[in-house]
mmCIF file of C-alpha atoms in Angstrom:
data_model
loop_
_atom_site.group_PDB
_atom_site.id
_atom_site.type_symbol
_atom_site.label_atom_id
_atom_site.label_comp_id
_atom_site.label_asym_id
_atom_site.label_seq_id
_atom_site.Cartn_x
_atom_site.Cartn_y
_atom_site.Cartn_z
ATOM 1 C CA MET A 1 -54.488 5.893 10.484
ATOM 2 C CA ARG A 2 -55.112 7.199 13.944
ATOM 3 C CA LEU A 3 -52.313 9.223 15.445
ATOM 4 C CA PHE A 4 -51.945 9.272 19.186
ATOM 5 C CA PRO A 5 -51.038 12.629 20.720
ATOM 6 C CA VAL A 6 -47.567 12.731 22.205
ATOM 7 C CA ALA A 7 -46.403 14.901 25.012
ATOM 8 C CA CYS A 8 -43.468 17.319 24.759
ATOM 9 C CA ARG A 9 -41.135 14.892 26.566
ATOM 10 C CA ALA A 10 -41.983 12.084 24.187
ATOM 11 C CA ALA A 11 -41.634 14.490 21.260
ATOM 12 C CA GLU A 12 -38.172 15.334 22.500
ATOM 13 C CA GLN A 13 -37.228 11.661 22.409
ATOM 14 C CA LYS A 14 -38.643 11.274 18.951
ATOM 15 C CA MET A 15 -36.571 14.227 17.753
ATOM 16 C CA ALA A 16 -33.455 12.424 18.901
ATOM 17 C CA ASP A 17 -34.496 9.402 16.883
ATOM 18 C CA LEU A 18 -35.445 11.553 13.924
ATOM 19 C CA PHE A 19 -31.934 12.913 13.353
ATOM 20 C CA THR A 20 -30.333 9.508 13.630
ATOM 21 C CA GLY A 21 -32.671 8.051 11.039
ATOM 22 C CA GLU A 22 -34.261 5.626 13.443
ATOM 23 C CA LEU A 23 -37.735 7.110 13.657
ATOM 24 C CA HIS A 24 -40.578 5.060 12.284
ATOM 25 C CA PRO A 25 -42.684 6.924 9.680
ATOM 26 C CA ARG A 26 -45.753 6.589 11.838
ATOM 27 C CA GLU A 27 -43.950 8.106 14.805
ATOM 28 C CA ARG A 28 -42.693 10.878 12.589
ATOM 29 C CA LEU A 29 -46.272 11.723 11.669
ATOM 30 C CA GLU A 30 -47.147 11.757 15.352
ATOM 31 C CA LEU A 31 -44.239 14.093 16.035
ATOM 32 C CA GLU A 32 -45.273 16.465 13.280
ATOM 33 C CA ALA A 33 -48.839 16.366 14.489
ATOM 34 C CA HIS A 34 -47.650 17.323 17.948
ATOM 35 C CA ALA A 35 -45.455 20.096 16.570
ATOM 36 C CA ASP A 36 -48.443 21.586 14.743
ATOM 37 C CA GLY A 37 -50.130 22.203 18.018
ATOM 38 C CA CYS A 38 -47.077 23.035 20.161
ATOM 39 C CA ALA A 39 -45.134 26.194 19.281
ATOM 40 C CA ARG A 40 -42.118 25.248 21.340
ATOM 41 C CA CYS A 41 -41.727 21.772 19.885
ATOM 42 C CA ASP A 42 -42.391 23.191 16.428
ATOM 43 C CA ALA A 43 -39.540 25.697 16.841
ATOM 44 C CA ALA A 44 -37.246 23.033 18.281
ATOM 45 C CA LEU A 45 -37.996 20.704 15.417
ATOM 46 C CA ARG A 46 -37.297 23.381 12.824
ATOM 47 C CA ASP A 47 -34.116 24.535 14.517
ATOM 48 C CA LEU A 48 -32.705 21.081 15.049
ATOM 49 C CA THR A 49 -33.461 20.230 11.438
ATOM 50 C CA THR A 50 -31.574 23.337 10.369
ATOM 51 C CA ILE A 51 -28.622 22.493 12.596
ATOM 52 C CA SER A 52 -28.516 18.905 11.456
ATOM 53 C CA PHE A 53 -28.528 20.035 7.832
ATOM 54 C CA ALA A 54 -25.837 22.637 8.570
ATOM 55 C CA LEU A 55 -23.653 20.010 10.227
ATOM 56 C CA ASP A 56 -24.061 17.698 7.286
ATOM 57 C CA ARG A 57 -23.073 20.487 4.886
ATOM 58 C CA ALA A 58 -20.186 21.608 7.083
ATOM 59 C CA TYR A 59 -18.586 18.174 7.081
ATOM 60 C CA ALA A 60 -19.360 17.422 3.430
ATOM 61 C CA PRO A 61 -16.034 18.761 2.060
ATOM 62 C CA LEU A 62 -14.133 16.899 4.725
ATOM 63 C CA ARG A 63 -15.821 13.668 3.711
ATOM 64 C CA GLN A 64 -14.302 14.060 0.254
ATOM 65 C CA ARG A 65 -10.769 14.379 1.534
ATOM 66 C CA GLY A 66 -8.393 11.478 1.360
ATOM 67 C CA THR A 67 -4.799 10.694 1.936
ATOM 68 C CA LEU A 68 -2.087 9.067 -0.125
ATOM 69 C CA LEU A 69 -0.611 7.191 2.783
ATOM 70 C CA SER A 70 1.184 4.011 1.833
ATOM 71 C CA PRO A 71 1.135 0.791 3.855
ATOM 72 C CA ALA A 72 4.914 0.923 3.654
ATOM 73 C CA ARG A 73 4.820 3.545 6.413
ATOM 74 C CA VAL A 74 2.931 1.157 8.629
ATOM 75 C CA ARG A 75 5.391 -1.618 7.868
ATOM 76 C CA LEU A 76 8.237 0.721 8.630
ATOM 77 C CA ALA A 77 6.644 1.774 11.902
ATOM 78 C CA ALA A 78 5.809 -1.810 12.851
ATOM 79 C CA ARG A 79 9.237 -3.035 11.677
ATOM 80 C CA VAL A 80 7.682 -5.578 9.394
ATOM 81 C CA GLU A 81 10.034 -7.132 6.882
ATOM 82 C CA PRO A 82 8.579 -7.423 3.395
ATOM 83 C CA GLN A 83 7.477 -10.868 2.352
ATOM 84 C CA SER A 84 10.216 -12.621 0.401
ATOM 85 C CA THR A 85 9.380 -14.298 -2.898
ATOM 86 C CA ALA A 86 12.888 -15.672 -3.484
ATOM 87 C CA PRO A 87 13.387 -19.440 -3.847
ATOM 88 C CA TRP A 88 14.717 -21.481 -0.966
ATOM 89 C CA TRP A 89 18.248 -21.456 -2.220
ATOM 90 C CA ARG A 90 18.321 -17.681 -2.033
ATOM 91 C CA THR A 91 16.918 -17.323 1.459
ATOM 92 C CA GLY A 92 18.270 -18.041 4.892
ATOM 93 C CA PHE A 93 21.654 -19.484 5.634
ATOM 94 C CA VAL A 94 21.882 -21.302 2.317
ATOM 95 C CA GLY A 95 21.173 -18.107 0.450
ATOM 96 C CA ARG A 96 23.819 -16.168 2.327
ATOM 97 C CA LEU A 97 26.314 -18.978 1.836
ATOM 98 C CA SER A 98 25.653 -19.089 -1.883
ATOM 99 C CA GLU A 99 25.892 -15.320 -2.106
ATOM 100 C CA ALA A 100 29.227 -15.365 -0.288
ATOM 101 C CA THR A 101 30.506 -18.126 -2.540
ATOM 102 C CA MET A 102 29.474 -16.256 -5.645
ATOM 103 C CA ALA A 103 31.087 -13.100 -4.347
ATOM 104 C CA LEU A 104 34.362 -14.892 -3.633
ATOM 105 C CA GLY A 105 34.337 -16.530 -7.041
ATOM 106 C CA PHE A 106 33.689 -13.271 -8.770
ATOM 107 C CA ALA A 107 36.456 -11.597 -6.808
ATOM 108 C CA ALA A 108 38.865 -14.370 -7.712
ATOM 109 C CA LEU A 109 37.861 -14.100 -11.358
ATOM 110 C CA VAL A 110 38.418 -10.372 -11.396
ATOM 111 C CA LEU A 111 41.701 -10.678 -9.529
ATOM 112 C CA GLY A 112 42.997 -13.441 -11.802
ATOM 113 C CA GLY A 113 41.968 -11.586 -14.908
ATOM 114 C CA SER A 114 43.702 -8.471 -13.762
ATOM 115 C CA LEU A 115 46.906 -10.473 -13.072
ATOM 116 C CA ASP A 116 46.822 -11.945 -16.554
ATOM 117 C CA LEU A 117 46.344 -8.530 -17.980
ATOM 118 C CA ALA A 118 49.241 -7.252 -15.896
ATOM 119 C CA VAL A 119 51.687 -9.572 -17.692
ATOM 120 C CA LYS A 120 52.856 -7.782 -20.788
ATOM 121 C CA PRO A 121 53.062 -9.980 -23.841
ATOM 122 C CA GLY A 122 56.451 -10.079 -25.515
ATOM 123 C CA PRO A 123 57.210 -9.181 -29.119
ATOM 124 C CA GLU A 124 55.702 -11.486 -31.611
ATOM 125 C CA VAL A 125 58.299 -13.853 -33.054
ATOM 126 C CA ALA A 126 57.657 -15.001 -36.566
ATOM 127 C CA PRO A 127 58.122 -18.736 -37.075
ATOM 128 C CA THR A 128 61.468 -19.462 -38.660
ATOM 129 C CA VAL A 129 61.100 -21.101 -42.000
ATOM 130 C CA ALA A 130 64.184 -22.314 -43.706
ATOM 131 C CA ALA A 131 64.713 -20.934 -47.080
ATOM 132 C CA PRO A 132 64.102 -23.483 -49.809
ATOM 133 C CA SER A 133 67.288 -24.911 -51.250
ATOM 134 C CA VAL A 134 67.238 -26.097 -54.843
ATOM 135 C CA ILE A 135 70.571 -27.858 -54.475
ATOM 136 C CA LYS A 136 69.402 -29.894 -51.479
ATOM 137 C CA ASP A 137 66.266 -30.872 -53.296
ATOM 138 C CA TYR A 138 68.327 -31.911 -56.320
ATOM 139 C CA PHE A 139 70.624 -34.178 -54.353
ATOM 140 C CA LYS A 140 67.658 -35.638 -52.454
ATOM 141 C CA THR A 141 66.093 -36.742 -55.692
ATOM 142 C CA GLN A 142 69.277 -38.407 -56.847
ATOM 143 C CA PRO A 143 69.711 -42.188 -56.318
ATOM 144 C CA PRO A 144 72.118 -43.263 -53.646
ATOM 145 C CA THR A 145 75.470 -44.511 -54.729
ATOM 146 C CA GLU A 146 75.628 -47.468 -52.359
ATOM 147 C CA GLU A 147 74.294 -50.597 -53.976
ATOM 148 C CA SER A 148 71.784 -51.892 -51.470
ATOM 149 C CA ALA A 149 70.516 -48.421 -50.893
ATOM 150 C CA TYR A 150 70.130 -47.923 -54.581
ATOM 151 C CA VAL A 151 68.095 -51.126 -54.876
ATOM 152 C CA ARG A 152 65.696 -50.002 -52.145
ATOM 153 C CA TRP A 153 65.475 -46.617 -53.746
ATOM 154 C CA LEU A 154 64.675 -48.170 -57.058
ATOM 155 C CA ARG A 155 61.967 -50.417 -55.609
ATOM 156 C CA PHE A 156 60.512 -47.467 -53.882
ATOM 157 C CA GLN A 157 60.438 -45.524 -57.064
ATOM 158 C CA LEU A 158 58.770 -48.345 -58.940
ATOM 159 C CA ARG A 159 56.178 -48.746 -56.196
ATOM 160 C CA VAL A 160 55.468 -45.066 -56.130
ATOM 161 C CA ILE A 161 55.070 -44.843 -59.831
ATOM 162 C CA GLY A 162 52.598 -47.724 -59.714
ATOM 163 C CA THR A 163 50.223 -45.916 -57.293
ATOM 164 C CA SER A 164 48.405 -42.834 -58.431
ATOM 165 C CA SER A 165 47.327 -41.512 -55.015
ATOM 166 C CA ALA A 166 50.788 -41.488 -53.491
ATOM 167 C CA PRO A 167 53.174 -38.711 -54.303
ATOM 168 C CA ALA A 168 55.501 -39.376 -57.126
ATOM 169 C CA VAL A 169 58.607 -38.776 -55.107
ATOM 170 C CA ARG A 170 59.247 -39.385 -51.407
ATOM 171 C CA TYR A 171 62.398 -38.124 -49.906
ATOM 172 C CA PRO A 172 64.496 -40.135 -47.506
ATOM 173 C CA VAL A 173 64.481 -38.992 -43.901
ATOM 174 C CA GLY A 174 67.738 -39.051 -42.011
ATOM 175 C CA GLY A 175 69.606 -40.574 -44.844
ATOM 176 C CA GLN A 176 67.339 -43.604 -45.160
ATOM 177 C CA PHE A 177 64.092 -44.302 -46.996
ATOM 178 C CA ASP A 178 60.978 -44.521 -44.831
ATOM 179 C CA VAL A 179 59.851 -47.755 -46.419
ATOM 180 C CA GLU A 180 59.928 -51.352 -45.385
ATOM 181 C CA GLN A 181 63.151 -52.620 -44.060
ATOM 182 C CA TYR A 182 65.368 -54.729 -46.229
ATOM 183 C CA THR A 183 64.348 -58.384 -46.276
ATOM 184 C CA THR A 184 65.758 -61.488 -47.811
ATOM 185 C CA GLU A 185 63.216 -61.222 -50.570
ATOM 186 C CA ASP A 186 64.965 -58.137 -51.707
ATOM 187 C CA ASP A 187 68.133 -60.081 -52.229
ATOM 188 C CA TRP A 188 67.086 -61.193 -55.711
ATOM 189 C CA LEU A 189 70.267 -59.836 -57.124
ATOM 190 C CA GLY A 190 72.256 -62.224 -54.887
ATOM 191 C CA THR A 191 74.625 -59.626 -53.751
ATOM 192 C CA GLY A 192 74.712 -60.967 -50.191
ATOM 193 C CA ALA A 193 74.945 -57.477 -48.779
ATOM 194 C CA PRO A 194 74.264 -57.194 -45.059
ATOM 195 C CA ARG A 195 71.061 -55.710 -43.881
ATOM 196 C CA MET B 1 5.804 -8.017 -7.443
ATOM 197 C CA THR B 2 5.903 -4.288 -7.908
ATOM 198 C CA GLU B 3 4.300 -1.814 -5.506
ATOM 199 C CA HIS B 4 1.602 -0.941 -7.991
ATOM 200 C CA ALA B 5 0.721 -4.547 -8.564
ATOM 201 C CA ALA B 6 0.699 -5.237 -4.845
ATOM 202 C CA ARG B 7 -1.652 -2.306 -4.235
ATOM 203 C CA ARG B 8 -3.935 -3.435 -7.011
ATOM 204 C CA HIS B 9 -3.964 -6.918 -5.609
ATOM 205 C CA ALA B 10 -4.714 -5.539 -2.154
ATOM 206 C CA GLN B 11 -7.634 -3.520 -3.490
ATOM 207 C CA ASP B 12 -8.964 -6.523 -5.359
ATOM 208 C CA GLU B 13 -9.155 -8.407 -2.086
ATOM 209 C CA ASP B 14 -11.920 -6.112 -0.874
ATOM 210 C CA ARG B 15 -14.406 -8.895 -1.392
ATOM 211 C CA ARG B 16 -13.098 -10.636 1.698
ATOM 212 C CA THR B 17 -14.534 -9.696 5.043
ATOM 213 C CA ASP B 18 -12.523 -7.986 7.738
ATOM 214 C CA ARG B 19 -12.403 -11.186 9.724
ATOM 215 C CA GLU B 20 -10.944 -13.136 6.810
ATOM 216 C CA LEU B 21 -8.411 -10.402 6.145
ATOM 217 C CA VAL B 22 -7.376 -10.309 9.786
ATOM 218 C CA TYR B 23 -6.869 -14.066 9.845
ATOM 219 C CA ALA B 24 -4.896 -13.952 6.597
ATOM 220 C CA ALA B 25 -2.721 -11.121 7.896
ATOM 221 C CA ARG B 26 -2.166 -13.085 11.079
ATOM 222 C CA ASP B 27 -0.751 -15.906 8.963
ATOM 223 C CA GLY B 28 1.751 -13.524 7.430
ATOM 224 C CA ASP B 29 -0.154 -12.338 4.371
ATOM 225 C CA MET B 30 0.842 -8.691 4.261
ATOM 226 C CA LEU B 31 -1.334 -8.045 1.218
ATOM 227 C CA ALA B 32 -4.365 -8.831 3.338
ATOM 228 C CA PHE B 33 -3.229 -6.258 5.860
ATOM 229 C CA ASP B 34 -2.718 -3.805 3.014
ATOM 230 C CA ALA B 35 -6.308 -4.421 1.945
ATOM 231 C CA LEU B 36 -7.463 -3.508 5.440
ATOM 232 C CA PHE B 37 -5.283 -0.425 5.294
ATOM 233 C CA TYR B 38 -6.724 0.784 2.008
ATOM 234 C CA ARG B 39 -10.241 0.039 3.213
ATOM 235 C CA TYR B 40 -10.135 2.235 6.329
ATOM 236 C CA ARG B 41 -7.255 4.599 5.616
ATOM 237 C CA ASP B 42 -9.303 7.585 4.484
ATOM 238 C CA GLY B 43 -11.928 7.287 7.208
ATOM 239 C CA ILE B 44 -9.335 7.273 9.961
ATOM 240 C CA PHE B 45 -7.482 10.139 8.329
ATOM 241 C CA ARG B 46 -10.678 12.223 8.222
ATOM 242 C CA LEU B 47 -11.489 11.376 11.801
ATOM 243 C CA GLY B 48 -8.057 12.493 12.945
ATOM 244 C CA LEU B 49 -8.301 15.591 10.790
ATOM 245 C CA ALA B 50 -11.685 16.533 12.215
ATOM 246 C CA ILE B 51 -10.372 16.308 15.763
ATOM 247 C CA THR B 52 -6.843 17.667 15.406
ATOM 248 C CA LYS B 53 -7.361 19.975 12.376
ATOM 249 C CA ASP B 54 -3.793 19.111 11.384
ATOM 250 C CA PRO B 55 -3.326 16.988 8.229
ATOM 251 C CA SER B 56 0.168 15.896 9.234
ATOM 252 C CA ALA B 57 -1.068 14.836 12.650
ATOM 253 C CA ALA B 58 -4.004 13.045 11.038
ATOM 254 C CA GLU B 59 -1.629 11.044 8.857
ATOM 255 C CA GLU B 60 0.494 10.134 11.841
ATOM 256 C CA ILE B 61 -2.630 9.065 13.691
ATOM 257 C CA ALA B 62 -3.614 6.834 10.786
ATOM 258 C CA VAL B 63 -0.151 5.250 10.710
ATOM 259 C CA ASP B 64 -0.124 4.766 14.478
ATOM 260 C CA THR B 65 -3.580 3.248 14.375
ATOM 261 C CA PHE B 66 -2.625 0.633 11.814
ATOM 262 C CA THR B 67 0.670 0.001 13.559
ATOM 263 C CA ARG B 68 -1.247 -0.889 16.699
ATOM 264 C CA ALA B 69 -3.605 -2.991 14.647
ATOM 265 C CA HIS B 70 -0.665 -4.920 13.236
ATOM 266 C CA ARG B 71 0.749 -5.508 16.673
ATOM 267 C CA ALA B 72 -2.653 -6.652 17.900
ATOM 268 C CA LEU B 73 -3.327 -9.029 15.012
ATOM 269 C CA ALA B 74 -2.811 -12.066 17.210
ATOM 270 C CA ARG B 75 -5.625 -11.089 19.578
ATOM 271 C CA LEU B 76 -8.002 -9.328 17.204
ATOM 272 C CA GLU B 77 -11.282 -11.167 16.842
ATOM 273 C CA PRO B 78 -13.587 -8.901 14.811
ATOM 274 C CA GLU B 79 -17.131 -10.189 14.852
ATOM 275 C CA GLY B 80 -18.164 -8.092 11.883
ATOM 276 C CA SER B 81 -16.306 -4.997 10.849
ATOM 277 C CA LEU B 82 -12.934 -3.914 12.143
ATOM 278 C CA ARG B 83 -13.948 -0.273 11.830
ATOM 279 C CA PRO B 84 -15.178 0.281 15.411
ATOM 280 C CA TRP B 85 -11.901 -1.045 16.830
ATOM 281 C CA LEU B 86 -9.810 1.065 14.489
ATOM 282 C CA TYR B 87 -11.905 4.185 15.099
ATOM 283 C CA ARG B 88 -11.679 3.725 18.845
ATOM 284 C CA VAL B 89 -7.898 3.588 18.650
ATOM 285 C CA ALA B 90 -7.873 6.613 16.349
ATOM 286 C CA VAL B 91 -10.117 8.608 18.674
ATOM 287 C CA ASN B 92 -7.918 7.833 21.666
ATOM 288 C CA LEU B 93 -4.794 8.743 19.735
ATOM 289 C CA SER B 94 -6.372 11.965 18.529
ATOM 290 C CA TYR B 95 -7.399 13.135 21.969
ATOM 291 C CA ASN B 96 -4.154 12.062 23.608
ATOM 292 C CA ARG B 97 -2.157 13.925 21.040
ATOM 293 C CA ARG B 98 -0.823 17.247 22.150
ATOM 294 C CA PRO B 99 -0.944 20.013 19.556
ATOM 295 C CA ARG B 100 2.448 20.815 18.202
ATOM 296 C CA LYS B 101 3.872 24.169 19.117
ATOM 297 C CA GLY B 102 4.560 26.693 16.401
ATOM 298 C CA VAL B 103 2.397 24.917 13.839
ATOM 299 C CA ILE B 104 -0.376 26.919 12.231
ATOM 300 C CA LEU B 105 -3.308 24.567 11.928
ATOM 301 C CA SER B 106 -5.250 24.773 8.721
ATOM 302 C CA PRO B 107 -8.900 25.279 9.549
ATOM 303 C CA LEU B 108 -11.291 22.846 7.996
ATOM 304 C CA GLU B 109 -13.177 25.575 6.188
ATOM 305 C CA ASP B 110 -10.128 26.099 3.995
ATOM 306 C CA SER B 111 -10.567 22.667 2.541
ATOM 307 C CA ALA B 112 -14.238 23.414 2.141
ATOM 308 C CA ASN B 113 -13.426 26.527 0.145
ATOM 309 C CA ASP B 114 -11.025 24.594 -2.036
ATOM 310 C CA THR B 115 -13.655 22.013 -2.763
ATOM 311 C CA PHE B 116 -16.292 24.506 -3.812
ATOM 312 C CA GLN B 117 -14.002 26.646 -5.916
ATOM 313 C CA SER B 118 -14.601 24.516 -8.956
ATOM 314 C CA GLU B 119 -18.337 24.909 -8.838
ATOM 315 C CA GLU B 120 -19.869 27.803 -10.676
ATOM 316 C CA ARG B 121 -21.255 29.850 -7.851
ATOM 317 C CA SER B 122 -21.240 33.499 -7.119
ATOM 318 C CA PRO B 123 -18.479 34.783 -4.868
ATOM 319 C CA SER B 124 -21.007 36.173 -2.413
ATOM 320 C CA LEU B 125 -22.679 32.772 -2.100
ATOM 321 C CA LEU B 126 -19.335 31.061 -1.628
ATOM 322 C CA ALA B 127 -18.377 33.559 1.042
ATOM 323 C CA GLU B 128 -21.691 33.067 2.773
ATOM 324 C CA GLN B 129 -21.329 29.297 2.746
ATOM 325 C CA ALA B 130 -17.794 29.518 4.072
ATOM 326 C CA GLU B 131 -18.940 31.788 6.864
ATOM 327 C CA VAL B 132 -21.779 29.464 7.819
ATOM 328 C CA ARG B 133 -19.407 26.509 7.786
ATOM 329 C CA ARG B 134 -16.911 28.339 9.948
ATOM 330 C CA ILE B 135 -19.599 29.228 12.484
ATOM 331 C CA VAL B 136 -20.897 25.649 12.619
ATOM 332 C CA LEU B 137 -17.466 24.110 13.092
ATOM 333 C CA ALA B 138 -16.577 26.694 15.712
ATOM 334 C CA ALA B 139 -19.770 25.814 17.547
ATOM 335 C CA VAL B 140 -18.854 22.121 17.424
ATOM 336 C CA ASP B 141 -15.497 22.979 18.961
ATOM 337 C CA THR B 142 -17.275 24.447 21.970
ATOM 338 C CA LEU B 143 -18.723 21.044 22.793
ATOM 339 C CA GLY B 144 -17.072 18.719 25.231
ATOM 340 C CA PRO B 145 -14.998 15.803 23.919
ATOM 341 C CA LYS B 146 -17.701 13.200 24.529
ATOM 342 C CA HIS B 147 -20.350 15.117 22.645
ATOM 343 C CA ARG B 148 -18.029 16.374 19.929
ATOM 344 C CA ILE B 149 -16.796 12.912 19.008
ATOM 345 C CA VAL B 150 -20.360 11.674 18.684
ATOM 346 C CA VAL B 151 -21.179 14.556 16.337
ATOM 347 C CA VAL B 152 -18.046 13.941 14.279
ATOM 348 C CA LEU B 153 -18.611 10.214 14.009
ATOM 349 C CA HIS B 154 -22.242 10.651 13.002
ATOM 350 C CA TYR B 155 -22.139 13.631 10.660
ATOM 351 C CA MET B 156 -18.695 13.231 9.139
ATOM 352 C CA ASN B 157 -17.923 9.518 9.233
ATOM 353 C CA GLY B 158 -21.562 8.541 8.749
ATOM 354 C CA LEU B 159 -21.659 5.980 11.548
ATOM 355 C CA ASN B 160 -24.989 4.929 12.971
ATOM 356 C CA LEU B 161 -25.778 4.771 16.667
ATOM 357 C CA ALA B 162 -24.735 1.138 17.097
ATOM 358 C CA GLU B 163 -21.355 1.719 15.465
ATOM 359 C CA ILE B 164 -20.772 4.877 17.477
ATOM 360 C CA ALA B 165 -21.634 2.941 20.622
ATOM 361 C CA GLN B 166 -18.961 0.391 19.748
ATOM 362 C CA VAL B 167 -16.417 3.108 19.082
ATOM 363 C CA VAL B 168 -16.986 5.066 22.273
ATOM 364 C CA ASP B 169 -17.744 1.887 24.236
ATOM 365 C CA CYS B 170 -21.040 2.892 25.787
ATOM 366 C CA PRO B 171 -24.712 1.921 25.346
ATOM 367 C CA ILE B 172 -26.692 3.074 22.353
ATOM 368 C CA GLY B 173 -29.036 5.075 24.570
ATOM 369 C CA THR B 174 -26.109 7.061 25.890
ATOM 370 C CA VAL B 175 -24.955 7.811 22.365
ATOM 371 C CA LYS B 176 -28.418 8.979 21.409
ATOM 372 C CA SER B 177 -28.603 11.144 24.489
ATOM 373 C CA ARG B 178 -25.197 12.679 23.816
ATOM 374 C CA LEU B 179 -26.065 13.408 20.215
ATOM 375 C CA HIS B 180 -29.333 15.059 21.109
ATOM 376 C CA TYR B 181 -27.681 17.033 23.869
ATOM 377 C CA ALA B 182 -25.015 18.190 21.431
ATOM 378 C CA LEU B 183 -27.676 19.340 18.978
ATOM 379 C CA ARG B 184 -29.444 21.302 21.674
ATOM 380 C CA ARG B 185 -26.182 22.893 22.760
ATOM 381 C CA LEU B 186 -25.500 23.832 19.181
ATOM 382 C CA ARG B 187 -28.963 25.258 18.902
ATOM 383 C CA THR B 188 -28.305 27.453 21.901
ATOM 384 C CA HIS B 189 -24.933 28.486 20.542
ATOM 385 C CA LEU B 190 -26.093 29.177 17.021
ATOM 386 C CA SER B 191 -29.151 31.128 18.074
ATOM 387 C CA ALA B 192 -26.799 34.091 18.466
ATOM 388 C CA HIS B 193 -26.171 34.037 14.736
ATOM 389 C CA PRO B 194 -29.031 35.425 12.675
ATOM 390 C CA GLU B 195 -27.745 33.647 9.550
ATOM 391 C CA PHE B 196 -29.342 30.435 10.725
ATOM 392 C CA GLY B 197 -32.719 31.945 11.532
ATOM 393 C CA ILE B 198 -32.770 30.121 14.831
ATOM 394 C CA GLU B 199 -34.979 31.779 17.353
ATOM 395 C CA PRO B 200 -33.496 32.204 20.810
ATOM 396 C CA MET B 201 -34.864 30.082 23.622
ATOM 397 C CA SER B 202 -36.442 33.136 25.243
ATOM 398 C CA PHE B 203 -38.850 33.683 22.398
ATOM 399 C CA LEU B 204 -41.625 32.092 24.348
ATOM 400 C CA ALA B 205 -44.123 34.232 26.205
ATOM 401 C CA PRO B 206 -44.034 34.121 30.014
ATOM 402 C CA SER B 207 -47.199 32.065 30.097
ATOM 403 C CA ALA B 208 -45.788 29.626 27.605
ATOM 404 C CA LYS B 209 -42.561 29.495 29.585
ATOM 405 C CA ARG B 210 -44.459 28.425 32.587
ATOM 406 C CA THR B 211 -46.250 25.839 30.557
ATOM 407 C CA VAL B 212 -43.109 24.267 29.176
ATOM 408 C CA ALA B 213 -40.926 24.878 32.186
ATOM 409 C CA PRO B 214 -40.809 21.198 33.243
ATOM 410 C CA VAL B 215 -39.596 20.335 29.773
ATOM 411 C CA VAL B 216 -37.094 23.157 29.327
ATOM 412 C CA GLU B 217 -35.191 22.513 32.511
ATOM 413 C CA PRO B 218 -34.069 18.970 31.724
ATOM 414 C CA LEU B 219 -33.205 20.087 28.227
ATOM 415 C CA GLN B 220 -30.617 22.496 29.520
ATOM 416 C CA GLY B 221 -29.103 20.053 31.942
ATOM 417 C CA GLU B 222 -26.569 17.357 31.350
ATOM 418 C CA PRO B 223 -27.737 14.105 29.784
ATOM 419 C CA GLN B 224 -28.343 11.135 31.929
#
């Protein structure tokens, strides 16, 4: 490959391209060929190479430095509100309204609960249970003395004895038996007693 | 969704382009904006740190940069990457920021020393490297803002000429000229330090000086 001689001015331009990495390999050979025959350009080429290397080494540690800056500082400086991921019912006017409603409800719940707690419960009253009376039970099981009442009592007793599921004895309530009312069919004795 | 899950989701969205993320963030997707944040957070922090040499200021610059980006979401139309726009904002914020009074800035070589402490190297070699790094960074500080930002963007942030041109809003030829001018200024500055083995510009013989005089003069002048 034939290399054309370059003058010192052109060599100076090629040096500028050399340190920015934009010099074609052929032009670099031309530059070196010129530097072999020119002491000044040879010294300039060596010195600038040394300086370029020294600059690269001087900034090498700085190139490894970083920062732990967070984008939150930029958002804070730019007054950017963070993007909301809440559903529609928790954003805007509806969200504030629902929050206010929930707050009022919670306050009412707390206030009502505290009022209930403020009322002191009274002393526990045991349910009054009448003492069982053997005498009353005895007279309740006795047949009535009045005739028509005795007949109803007797029919009731016979009916009760005939059924196994019913209790054997049913007591009259309020002085009368809680059975069917007296009908004409009951008048089989022909007593003619009023109902 | 927790913060950890949101961050993981934001980092998983790295497959989307900046344009897609910008459009998604414009529609209210904050996770897309978080993905942009995590993508360019460290680069902007380093850029601010290289210019201000103050980690706290660099963090504030990063936050301010993304705050402006969020406010400008409606009119952002990134053709490719959002990085040039963000870096341009960060550069402007860094240079418009006044250094705080009473704050002792941590020099960058301290972080360099911390990084190399773990490696098994001799103390003399570590000290020598730290000294060389300090001299180089001090020489970069002597450059003007236009040339220094080009050096920082190229050698620290790794941007190519086209990206630097978008950041500083000038043609690529101007960027190349500024970078080469900065290297020559650094060469002149560092020739006073024998550690680099750089020969001073006056090493040439008088006859050679005359020979290269037309070339040397424009080298020492300002770039076009």
